[in-house]
CSV table of C-alpha atoms in Angstrom, one decimal:
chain,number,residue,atom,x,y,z
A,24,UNK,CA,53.2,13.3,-18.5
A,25,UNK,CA,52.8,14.9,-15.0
A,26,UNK,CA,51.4,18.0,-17.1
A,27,UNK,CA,49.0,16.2,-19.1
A,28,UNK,CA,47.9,14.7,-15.4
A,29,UNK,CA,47.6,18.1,-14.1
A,30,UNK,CA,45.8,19.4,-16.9
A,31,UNK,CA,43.4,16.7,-16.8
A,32,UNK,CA,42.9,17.3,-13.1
A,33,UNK,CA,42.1,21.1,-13.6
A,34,UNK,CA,39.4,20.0,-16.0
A,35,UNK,CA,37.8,17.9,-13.8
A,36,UNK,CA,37.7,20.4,-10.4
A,37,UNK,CA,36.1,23.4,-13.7
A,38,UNK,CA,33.2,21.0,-14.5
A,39,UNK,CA,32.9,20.3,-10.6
A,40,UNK,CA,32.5,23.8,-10.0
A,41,UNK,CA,30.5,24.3,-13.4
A,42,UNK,CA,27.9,22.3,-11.8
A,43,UNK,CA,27.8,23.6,-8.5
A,44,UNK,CA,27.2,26.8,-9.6
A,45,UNK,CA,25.0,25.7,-12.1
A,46,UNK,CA,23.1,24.2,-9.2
A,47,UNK,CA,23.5,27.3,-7.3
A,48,UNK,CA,22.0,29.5,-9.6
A,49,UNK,CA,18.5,28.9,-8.2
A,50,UNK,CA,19.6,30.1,-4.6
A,51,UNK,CA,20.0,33.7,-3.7
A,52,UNK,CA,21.8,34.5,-0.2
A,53,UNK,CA,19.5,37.0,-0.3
A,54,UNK,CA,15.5,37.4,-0.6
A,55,UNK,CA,14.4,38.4,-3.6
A,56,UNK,CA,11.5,41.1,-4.0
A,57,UNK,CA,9.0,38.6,-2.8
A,58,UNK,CA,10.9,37.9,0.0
A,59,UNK,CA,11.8,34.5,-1.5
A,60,UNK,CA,15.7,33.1,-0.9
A,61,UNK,CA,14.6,30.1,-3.5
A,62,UNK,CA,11.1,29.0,-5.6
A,63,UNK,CA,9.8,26.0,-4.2
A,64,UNK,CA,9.8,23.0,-6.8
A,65,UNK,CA,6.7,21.2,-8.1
A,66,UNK,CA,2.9,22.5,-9.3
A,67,UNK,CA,1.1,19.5,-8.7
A,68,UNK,CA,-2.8,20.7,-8.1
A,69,UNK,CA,-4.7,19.8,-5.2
A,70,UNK,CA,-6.8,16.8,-6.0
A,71,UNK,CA,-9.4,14.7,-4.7
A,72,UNK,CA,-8.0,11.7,-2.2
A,73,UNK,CA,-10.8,8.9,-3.1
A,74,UNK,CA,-10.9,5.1,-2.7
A,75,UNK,CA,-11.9,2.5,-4.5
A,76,UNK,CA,-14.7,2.1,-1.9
A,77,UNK,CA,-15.7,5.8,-2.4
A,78,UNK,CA,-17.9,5.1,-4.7
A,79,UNK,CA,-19.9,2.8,-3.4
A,80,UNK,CA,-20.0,5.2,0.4
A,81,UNK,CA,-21.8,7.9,-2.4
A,82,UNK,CA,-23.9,5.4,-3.8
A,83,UNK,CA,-25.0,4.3,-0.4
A,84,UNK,CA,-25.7,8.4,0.3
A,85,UNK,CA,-27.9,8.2,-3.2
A,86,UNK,CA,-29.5,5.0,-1.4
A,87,UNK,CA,-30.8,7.5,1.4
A,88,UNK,CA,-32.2,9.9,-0.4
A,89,UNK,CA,-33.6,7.7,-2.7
A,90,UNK,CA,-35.9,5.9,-0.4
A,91,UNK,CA,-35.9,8.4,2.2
A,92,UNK,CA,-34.1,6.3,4.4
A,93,UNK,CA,-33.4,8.2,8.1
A,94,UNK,CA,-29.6,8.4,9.3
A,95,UNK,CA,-29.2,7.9,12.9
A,96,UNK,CA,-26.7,10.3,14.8
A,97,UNK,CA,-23.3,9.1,14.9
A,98,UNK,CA,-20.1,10.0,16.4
A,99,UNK,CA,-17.0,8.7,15.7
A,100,UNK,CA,-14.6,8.1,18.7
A,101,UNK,CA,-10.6,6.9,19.4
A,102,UNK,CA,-9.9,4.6,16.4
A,103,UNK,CA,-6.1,4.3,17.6
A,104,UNK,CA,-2.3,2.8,16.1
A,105,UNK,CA,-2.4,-0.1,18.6
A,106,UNK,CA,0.4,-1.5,16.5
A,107,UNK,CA,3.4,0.2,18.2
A,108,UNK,CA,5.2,0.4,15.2
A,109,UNK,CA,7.8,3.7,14.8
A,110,UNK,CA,9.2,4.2,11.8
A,111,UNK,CA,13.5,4.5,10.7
A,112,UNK,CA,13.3,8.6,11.4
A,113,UNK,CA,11.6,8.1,15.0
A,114,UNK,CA,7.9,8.7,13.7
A,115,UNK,CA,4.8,7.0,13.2
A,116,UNK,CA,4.6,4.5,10.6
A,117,UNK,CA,0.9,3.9,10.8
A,118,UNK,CA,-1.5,7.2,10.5
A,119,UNK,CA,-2.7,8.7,13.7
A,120,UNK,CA,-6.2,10.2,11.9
A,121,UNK,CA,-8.0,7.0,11.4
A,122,UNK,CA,-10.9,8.7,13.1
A,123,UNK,CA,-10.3,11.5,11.0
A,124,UNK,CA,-11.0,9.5,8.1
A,125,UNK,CA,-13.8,8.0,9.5
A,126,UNK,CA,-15.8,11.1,10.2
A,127,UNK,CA,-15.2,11.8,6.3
A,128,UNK,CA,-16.3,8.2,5.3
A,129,UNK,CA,-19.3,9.0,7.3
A,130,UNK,CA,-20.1,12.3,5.8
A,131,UNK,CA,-19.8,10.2,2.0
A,132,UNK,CA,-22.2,8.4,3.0
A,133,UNK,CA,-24.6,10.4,4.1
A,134,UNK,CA,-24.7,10.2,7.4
A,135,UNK,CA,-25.4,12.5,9.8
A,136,UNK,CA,-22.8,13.4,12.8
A,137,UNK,CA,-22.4,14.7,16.2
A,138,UNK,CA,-18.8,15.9,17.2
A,139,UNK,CA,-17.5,14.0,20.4
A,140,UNK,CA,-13.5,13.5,18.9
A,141,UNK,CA,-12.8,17.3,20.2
A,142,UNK,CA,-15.3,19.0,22.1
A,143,UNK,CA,-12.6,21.2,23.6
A,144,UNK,CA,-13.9,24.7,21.8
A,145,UNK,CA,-17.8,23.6,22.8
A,146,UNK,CA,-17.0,23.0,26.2
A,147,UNK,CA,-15.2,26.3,27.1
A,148,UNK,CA,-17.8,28.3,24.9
A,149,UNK,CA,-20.0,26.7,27.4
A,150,UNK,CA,-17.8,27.8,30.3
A,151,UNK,CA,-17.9,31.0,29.6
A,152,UNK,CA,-22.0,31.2,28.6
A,153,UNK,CA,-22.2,29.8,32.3
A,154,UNK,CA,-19.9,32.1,33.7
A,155,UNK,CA,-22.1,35.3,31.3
A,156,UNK,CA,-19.0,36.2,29.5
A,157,UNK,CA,-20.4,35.5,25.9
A,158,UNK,CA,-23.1,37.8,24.7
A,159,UNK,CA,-24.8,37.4,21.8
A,160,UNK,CA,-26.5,40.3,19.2
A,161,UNK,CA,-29.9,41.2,20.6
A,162,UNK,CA,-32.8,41.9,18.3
A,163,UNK,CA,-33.1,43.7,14.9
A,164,UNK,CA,-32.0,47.6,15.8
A,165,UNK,CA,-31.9,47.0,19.4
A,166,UNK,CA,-28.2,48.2,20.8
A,167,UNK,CA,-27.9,46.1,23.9
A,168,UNK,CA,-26.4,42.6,24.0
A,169,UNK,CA,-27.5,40.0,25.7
A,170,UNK,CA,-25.7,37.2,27.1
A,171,UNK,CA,-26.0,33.8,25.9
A,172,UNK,CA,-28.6,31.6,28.1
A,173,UNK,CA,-27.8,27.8,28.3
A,174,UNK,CA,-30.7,25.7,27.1
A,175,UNK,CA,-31.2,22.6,28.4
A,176,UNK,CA,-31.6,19.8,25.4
A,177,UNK,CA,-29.5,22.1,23.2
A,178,UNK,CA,-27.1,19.4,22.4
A,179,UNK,CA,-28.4,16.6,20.3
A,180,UNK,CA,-27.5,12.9,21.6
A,181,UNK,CA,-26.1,10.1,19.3
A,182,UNK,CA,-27.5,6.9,18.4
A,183,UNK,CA,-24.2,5.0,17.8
A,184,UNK,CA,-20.7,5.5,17.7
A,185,UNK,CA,-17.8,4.4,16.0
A,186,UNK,CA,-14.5,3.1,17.8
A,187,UNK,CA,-11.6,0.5,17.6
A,188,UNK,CA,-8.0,0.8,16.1
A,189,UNK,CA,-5.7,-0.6,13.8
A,190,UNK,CA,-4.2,-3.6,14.9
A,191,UNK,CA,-2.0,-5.5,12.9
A,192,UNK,CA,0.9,-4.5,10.6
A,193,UNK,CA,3.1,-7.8,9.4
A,194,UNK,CA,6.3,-6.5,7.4
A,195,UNK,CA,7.3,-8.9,4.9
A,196,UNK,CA,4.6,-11.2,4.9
A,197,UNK,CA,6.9,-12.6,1.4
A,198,UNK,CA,9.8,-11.1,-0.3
A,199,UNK,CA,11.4,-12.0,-4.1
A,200,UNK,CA,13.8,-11.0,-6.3
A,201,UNK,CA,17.1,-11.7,-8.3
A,202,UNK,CA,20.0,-9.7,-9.5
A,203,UNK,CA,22.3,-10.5,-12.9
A,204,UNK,CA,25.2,-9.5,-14.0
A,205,UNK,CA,27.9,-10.1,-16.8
A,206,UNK,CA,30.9,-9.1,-18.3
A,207,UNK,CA,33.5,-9.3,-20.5
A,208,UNK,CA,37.0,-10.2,-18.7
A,209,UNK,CA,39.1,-10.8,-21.5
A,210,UNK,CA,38.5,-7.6,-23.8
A,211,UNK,CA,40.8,-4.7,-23.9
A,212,UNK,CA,37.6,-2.7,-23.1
A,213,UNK,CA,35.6,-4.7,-20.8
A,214,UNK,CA,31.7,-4.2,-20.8
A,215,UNK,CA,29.4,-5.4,-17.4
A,216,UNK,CA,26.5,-4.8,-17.0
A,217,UNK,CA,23.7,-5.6,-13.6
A,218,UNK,CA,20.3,-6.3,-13.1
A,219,UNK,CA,18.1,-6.6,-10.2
A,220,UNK,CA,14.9,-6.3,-9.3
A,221,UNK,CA,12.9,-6.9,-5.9
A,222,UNK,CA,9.5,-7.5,-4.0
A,223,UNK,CA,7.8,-7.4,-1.1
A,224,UNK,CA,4.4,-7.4,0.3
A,225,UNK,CA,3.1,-6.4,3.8
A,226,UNK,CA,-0.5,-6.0,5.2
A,227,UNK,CA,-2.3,-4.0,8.0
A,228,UNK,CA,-5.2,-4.8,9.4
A,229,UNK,CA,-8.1,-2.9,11.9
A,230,UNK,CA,-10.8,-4.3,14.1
A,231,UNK,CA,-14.3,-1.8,14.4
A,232,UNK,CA,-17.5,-2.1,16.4
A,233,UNK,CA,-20.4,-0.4,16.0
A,234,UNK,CA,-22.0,0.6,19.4
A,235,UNK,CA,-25.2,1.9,20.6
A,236,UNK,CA,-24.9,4.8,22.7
A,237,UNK,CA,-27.9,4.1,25.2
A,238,UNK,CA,-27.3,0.4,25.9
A,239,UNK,CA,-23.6,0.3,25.1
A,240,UNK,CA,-24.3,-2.7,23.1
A,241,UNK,CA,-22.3,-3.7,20.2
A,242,UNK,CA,-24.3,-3.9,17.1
A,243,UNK,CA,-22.0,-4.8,14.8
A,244,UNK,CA,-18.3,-5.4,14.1
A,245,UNK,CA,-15.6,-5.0,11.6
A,246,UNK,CA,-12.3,-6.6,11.2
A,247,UNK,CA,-10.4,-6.1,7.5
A,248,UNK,CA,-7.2,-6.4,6.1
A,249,UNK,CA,-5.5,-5.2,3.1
A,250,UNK,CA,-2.2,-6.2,1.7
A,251,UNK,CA,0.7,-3.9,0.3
A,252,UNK,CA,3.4,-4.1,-2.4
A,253,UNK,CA,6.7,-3.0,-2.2
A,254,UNK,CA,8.6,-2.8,-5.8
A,255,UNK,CA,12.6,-1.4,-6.8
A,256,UNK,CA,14.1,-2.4,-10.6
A,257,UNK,CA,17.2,-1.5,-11.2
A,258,UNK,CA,19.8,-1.4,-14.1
A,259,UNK,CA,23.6,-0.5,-14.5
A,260,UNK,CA,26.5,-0.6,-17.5
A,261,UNK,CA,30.3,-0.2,-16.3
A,262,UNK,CA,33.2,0.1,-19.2
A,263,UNK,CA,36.2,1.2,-19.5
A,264,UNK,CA,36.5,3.3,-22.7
A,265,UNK,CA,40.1,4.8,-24.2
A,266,UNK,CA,41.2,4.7,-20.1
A,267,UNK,CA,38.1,6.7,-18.9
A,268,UNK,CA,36.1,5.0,-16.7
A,269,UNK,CA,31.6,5.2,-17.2
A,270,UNK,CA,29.7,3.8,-14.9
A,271,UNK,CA,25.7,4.2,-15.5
A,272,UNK,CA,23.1,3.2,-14.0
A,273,UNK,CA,19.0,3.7,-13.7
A,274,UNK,CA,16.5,2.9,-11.3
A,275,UNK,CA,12.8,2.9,-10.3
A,276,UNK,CA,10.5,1.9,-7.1
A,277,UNK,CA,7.7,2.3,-5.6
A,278,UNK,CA,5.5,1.3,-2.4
A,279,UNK,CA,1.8,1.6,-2.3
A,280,UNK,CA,0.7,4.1,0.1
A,281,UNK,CA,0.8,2.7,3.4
A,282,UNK,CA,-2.1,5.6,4.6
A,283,UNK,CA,-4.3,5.2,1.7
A,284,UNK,CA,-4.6,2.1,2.4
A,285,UNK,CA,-5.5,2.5,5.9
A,286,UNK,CA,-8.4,4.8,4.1
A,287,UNK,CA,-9.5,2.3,2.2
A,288,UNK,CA,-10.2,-0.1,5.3
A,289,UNK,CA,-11.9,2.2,7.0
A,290,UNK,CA,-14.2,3.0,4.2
A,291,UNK,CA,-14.6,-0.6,3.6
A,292,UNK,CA,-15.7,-0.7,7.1
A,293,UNK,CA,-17.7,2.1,6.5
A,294,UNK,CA,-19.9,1.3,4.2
A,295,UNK,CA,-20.7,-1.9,5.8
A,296,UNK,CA,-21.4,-0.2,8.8
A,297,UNK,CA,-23.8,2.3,7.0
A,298,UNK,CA,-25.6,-0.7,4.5
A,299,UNK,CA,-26.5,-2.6,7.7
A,300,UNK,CA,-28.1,0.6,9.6
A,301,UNK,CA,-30.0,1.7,6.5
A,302,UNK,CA,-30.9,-1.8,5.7
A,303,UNK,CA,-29.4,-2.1,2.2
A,304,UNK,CA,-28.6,-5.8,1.9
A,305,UNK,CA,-25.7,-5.5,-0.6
A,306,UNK,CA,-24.0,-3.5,-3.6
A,307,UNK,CA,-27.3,-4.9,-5.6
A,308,UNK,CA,-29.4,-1.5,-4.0
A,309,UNK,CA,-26.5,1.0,-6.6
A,310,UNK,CA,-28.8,-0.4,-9.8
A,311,UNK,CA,-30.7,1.8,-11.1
A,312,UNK,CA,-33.1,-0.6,-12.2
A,313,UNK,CA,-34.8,-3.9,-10.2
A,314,UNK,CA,-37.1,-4.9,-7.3
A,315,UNK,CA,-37.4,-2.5,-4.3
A,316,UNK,CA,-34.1,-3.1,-2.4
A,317,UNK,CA,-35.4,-3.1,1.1
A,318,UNK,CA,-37.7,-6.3,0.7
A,319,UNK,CA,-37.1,-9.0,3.1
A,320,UNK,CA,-34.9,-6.9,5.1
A,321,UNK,CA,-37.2,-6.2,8.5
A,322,UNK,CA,-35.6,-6.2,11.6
A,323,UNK,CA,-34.2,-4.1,14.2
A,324,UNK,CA,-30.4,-3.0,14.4
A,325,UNK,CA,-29.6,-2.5,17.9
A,326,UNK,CA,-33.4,-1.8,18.4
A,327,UNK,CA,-33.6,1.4,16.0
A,328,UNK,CA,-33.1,0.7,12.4
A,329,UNK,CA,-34.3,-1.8,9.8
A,330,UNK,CA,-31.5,-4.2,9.0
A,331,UNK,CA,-31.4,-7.4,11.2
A,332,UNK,CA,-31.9,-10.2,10.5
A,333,UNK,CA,-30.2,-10.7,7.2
A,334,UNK,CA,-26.9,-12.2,8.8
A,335,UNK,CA,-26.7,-14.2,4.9
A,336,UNK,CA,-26.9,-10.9,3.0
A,337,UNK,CA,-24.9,-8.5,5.1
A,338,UNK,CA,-23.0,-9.6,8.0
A,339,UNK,CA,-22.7,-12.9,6.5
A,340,UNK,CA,-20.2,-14.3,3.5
A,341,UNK,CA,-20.5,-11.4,1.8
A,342,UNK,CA,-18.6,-9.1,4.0
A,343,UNK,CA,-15.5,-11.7,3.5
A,344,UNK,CA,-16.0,-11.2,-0.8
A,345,UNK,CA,-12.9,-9.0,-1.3
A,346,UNK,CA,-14.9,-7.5,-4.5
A,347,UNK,CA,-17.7,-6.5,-2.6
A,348,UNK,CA,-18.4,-2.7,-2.7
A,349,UNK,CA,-15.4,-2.3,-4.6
A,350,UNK,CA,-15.4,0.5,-7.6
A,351,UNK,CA,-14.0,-1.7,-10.1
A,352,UNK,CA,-14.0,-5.3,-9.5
A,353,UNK,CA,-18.2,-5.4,-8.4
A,354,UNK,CA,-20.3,-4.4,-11.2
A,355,UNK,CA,-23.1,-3.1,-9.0
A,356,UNK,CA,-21.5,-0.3,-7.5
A,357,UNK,CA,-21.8,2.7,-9.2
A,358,UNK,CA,-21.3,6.3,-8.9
A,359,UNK,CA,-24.1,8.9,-7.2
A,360,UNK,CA,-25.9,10.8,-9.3
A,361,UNK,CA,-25.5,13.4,-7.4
């Protein structure tokens, strides 16, 4: 008896170190010819990172062009984490680069920019053209360099920029789920088995505004909020079979991206921003086909562009339509063309 358990227990530590060398056998404690102590895992290809407003900040590009629509200059500037929150390993929870994300929304839609986020390379290139210390090539076959002059009106001014921050993030907002199990107590060779699955959905929400650079007046403003699921299923069978315990179990969950969807509600933002200052008084201006979209939209937006007053086409209800602009629950928005 004490040699069967013996024998039993050497089996058990050989498939233990089986598998650890088995799982070793990928590692070298030395480099390799490429210098390499392991091969990272996983050959997933770079891939675009769209929203399901993208489509709608191209369409709104295609607008432009179409009707040869002028973009005013503008700059994005702090759109910060006023939230505070800090996730379990000490970091951010919410993304730091919501201006980041801006300046590409902008760039979608075909607008045109000025850099004011980091100016920190322009303004020491500047230092040092003031100071003569950058020369630049002289002309064609001449050998001399000449240093770089400052030219006043060199740098182009903007028309508006873009600022605010994200400013709510409610955990929980409601949470559901169950668990199940059963078993068989009286059997020789009891089976249980376990179920459980949970829920949970949380939101996050920005405030934006739209301001003219010369007056510092607001011109429009943005507040959105999206709402996140949280999922986890679970499954498990225990038994004990000719004295061997087998416990088995399986599990899958997920949580939609908590920085894609701060994405999304900045393009959503966006692309309001960008209808009202080209005057496009709703997804209606992505068909290809109907009247000339710009009629009955005269007005001035913050004394430069055509787009107010049409408070009941733009800034109205139908900024509140959670289907407006979006790729696939409003019909009108389409792809660009180009």
């Amino acid at each position: 008896m004490i040699a069967g358990s013996i024998s039993r227990r050497l089996r058990t530590a050989g498939v233990a170190c089986a598998t650890a060398a088995l799982l070793s056998g990928c590692i070298s404690s030395s480099a390799g010819p490429q210098g390499l102590y392991a091969t990272p895992i996983g050959n997933a290809p770079v891939t675009a990172n769209p929203t399901p407003y993208s489509a709608a900040l191209y369409c709104m590009a295609d607008y432009a062009r179409r009707y040869n629509l002028p973009s005013p200059r503008i700059a994005v500037g702090r759109i910060a984490d006023y939230t505070g929150t800090v996730s379990a390993d000490g970091g951010r929870q919410i993304t730091g680069g919501a201006s980041l994300m801006a300046m590409t929304a902008l760039a979608k839609s075909g607008a045109r920019m000025v850099e004011r986020y980091d100016t920190s390379v322009s303004e020491m290139e500047l230092r040092y053209a003031n100071n003569r210390l950058i020369g630049d090539d002289g002309p064609a076959g001449a050998d001399d360099v000449q240093y770089r002059r400052i030219i006043a009106g060199s740098v182009p001014g903007t028309d508006f920029y873009i600022i605010g921050g994200i400013t709510e993030v409610n955990y929980n907002i409601r949470s559901g789920g169950f668990d199940a199990s059963a078993g068989q107590a009286a059997s020789q060779t009891p089976l249980s088995t376990a179920f459980a699955a949970k829920a949970y959905v949380m939101n996050i929400g920005i405030d934006l505004r739209l301001i003219q650079t010369t007056t510092l007046e607001v011109v429009d403003v943005v507040s959105y909020q999206k709402q996140i699921i949280g999922r986890e299923i679970s499954a498990g069978v225990f038994d004990f079979l000719n004295g061997n315990v087998f416990d088995i179990s399986a599990g899958e969950g997920g949580l939609e991206p908590v920085q894609l969807a701060v994405r999304a509600l900045i393009e959503r933002a966006t692309v309001e921003f960008m209808a009202n200052l080209y005057g496009a008084p709703g997804p209606e201006v992505c068909l290809n086909a109907g009247p000339d979209p710009l009629g009955g939209t005269v007005g001035p937006t913050g004394g430069y562009y055509a787009a107010y007053p049409n408070t009941d086409t733009n800034n109205g209800e139908t900024r509140a339509d959670p289907s407006r602009w979006h790729d696939r629950r409003d019909g009108a928005v389409r792809r660009s063309r180009y």
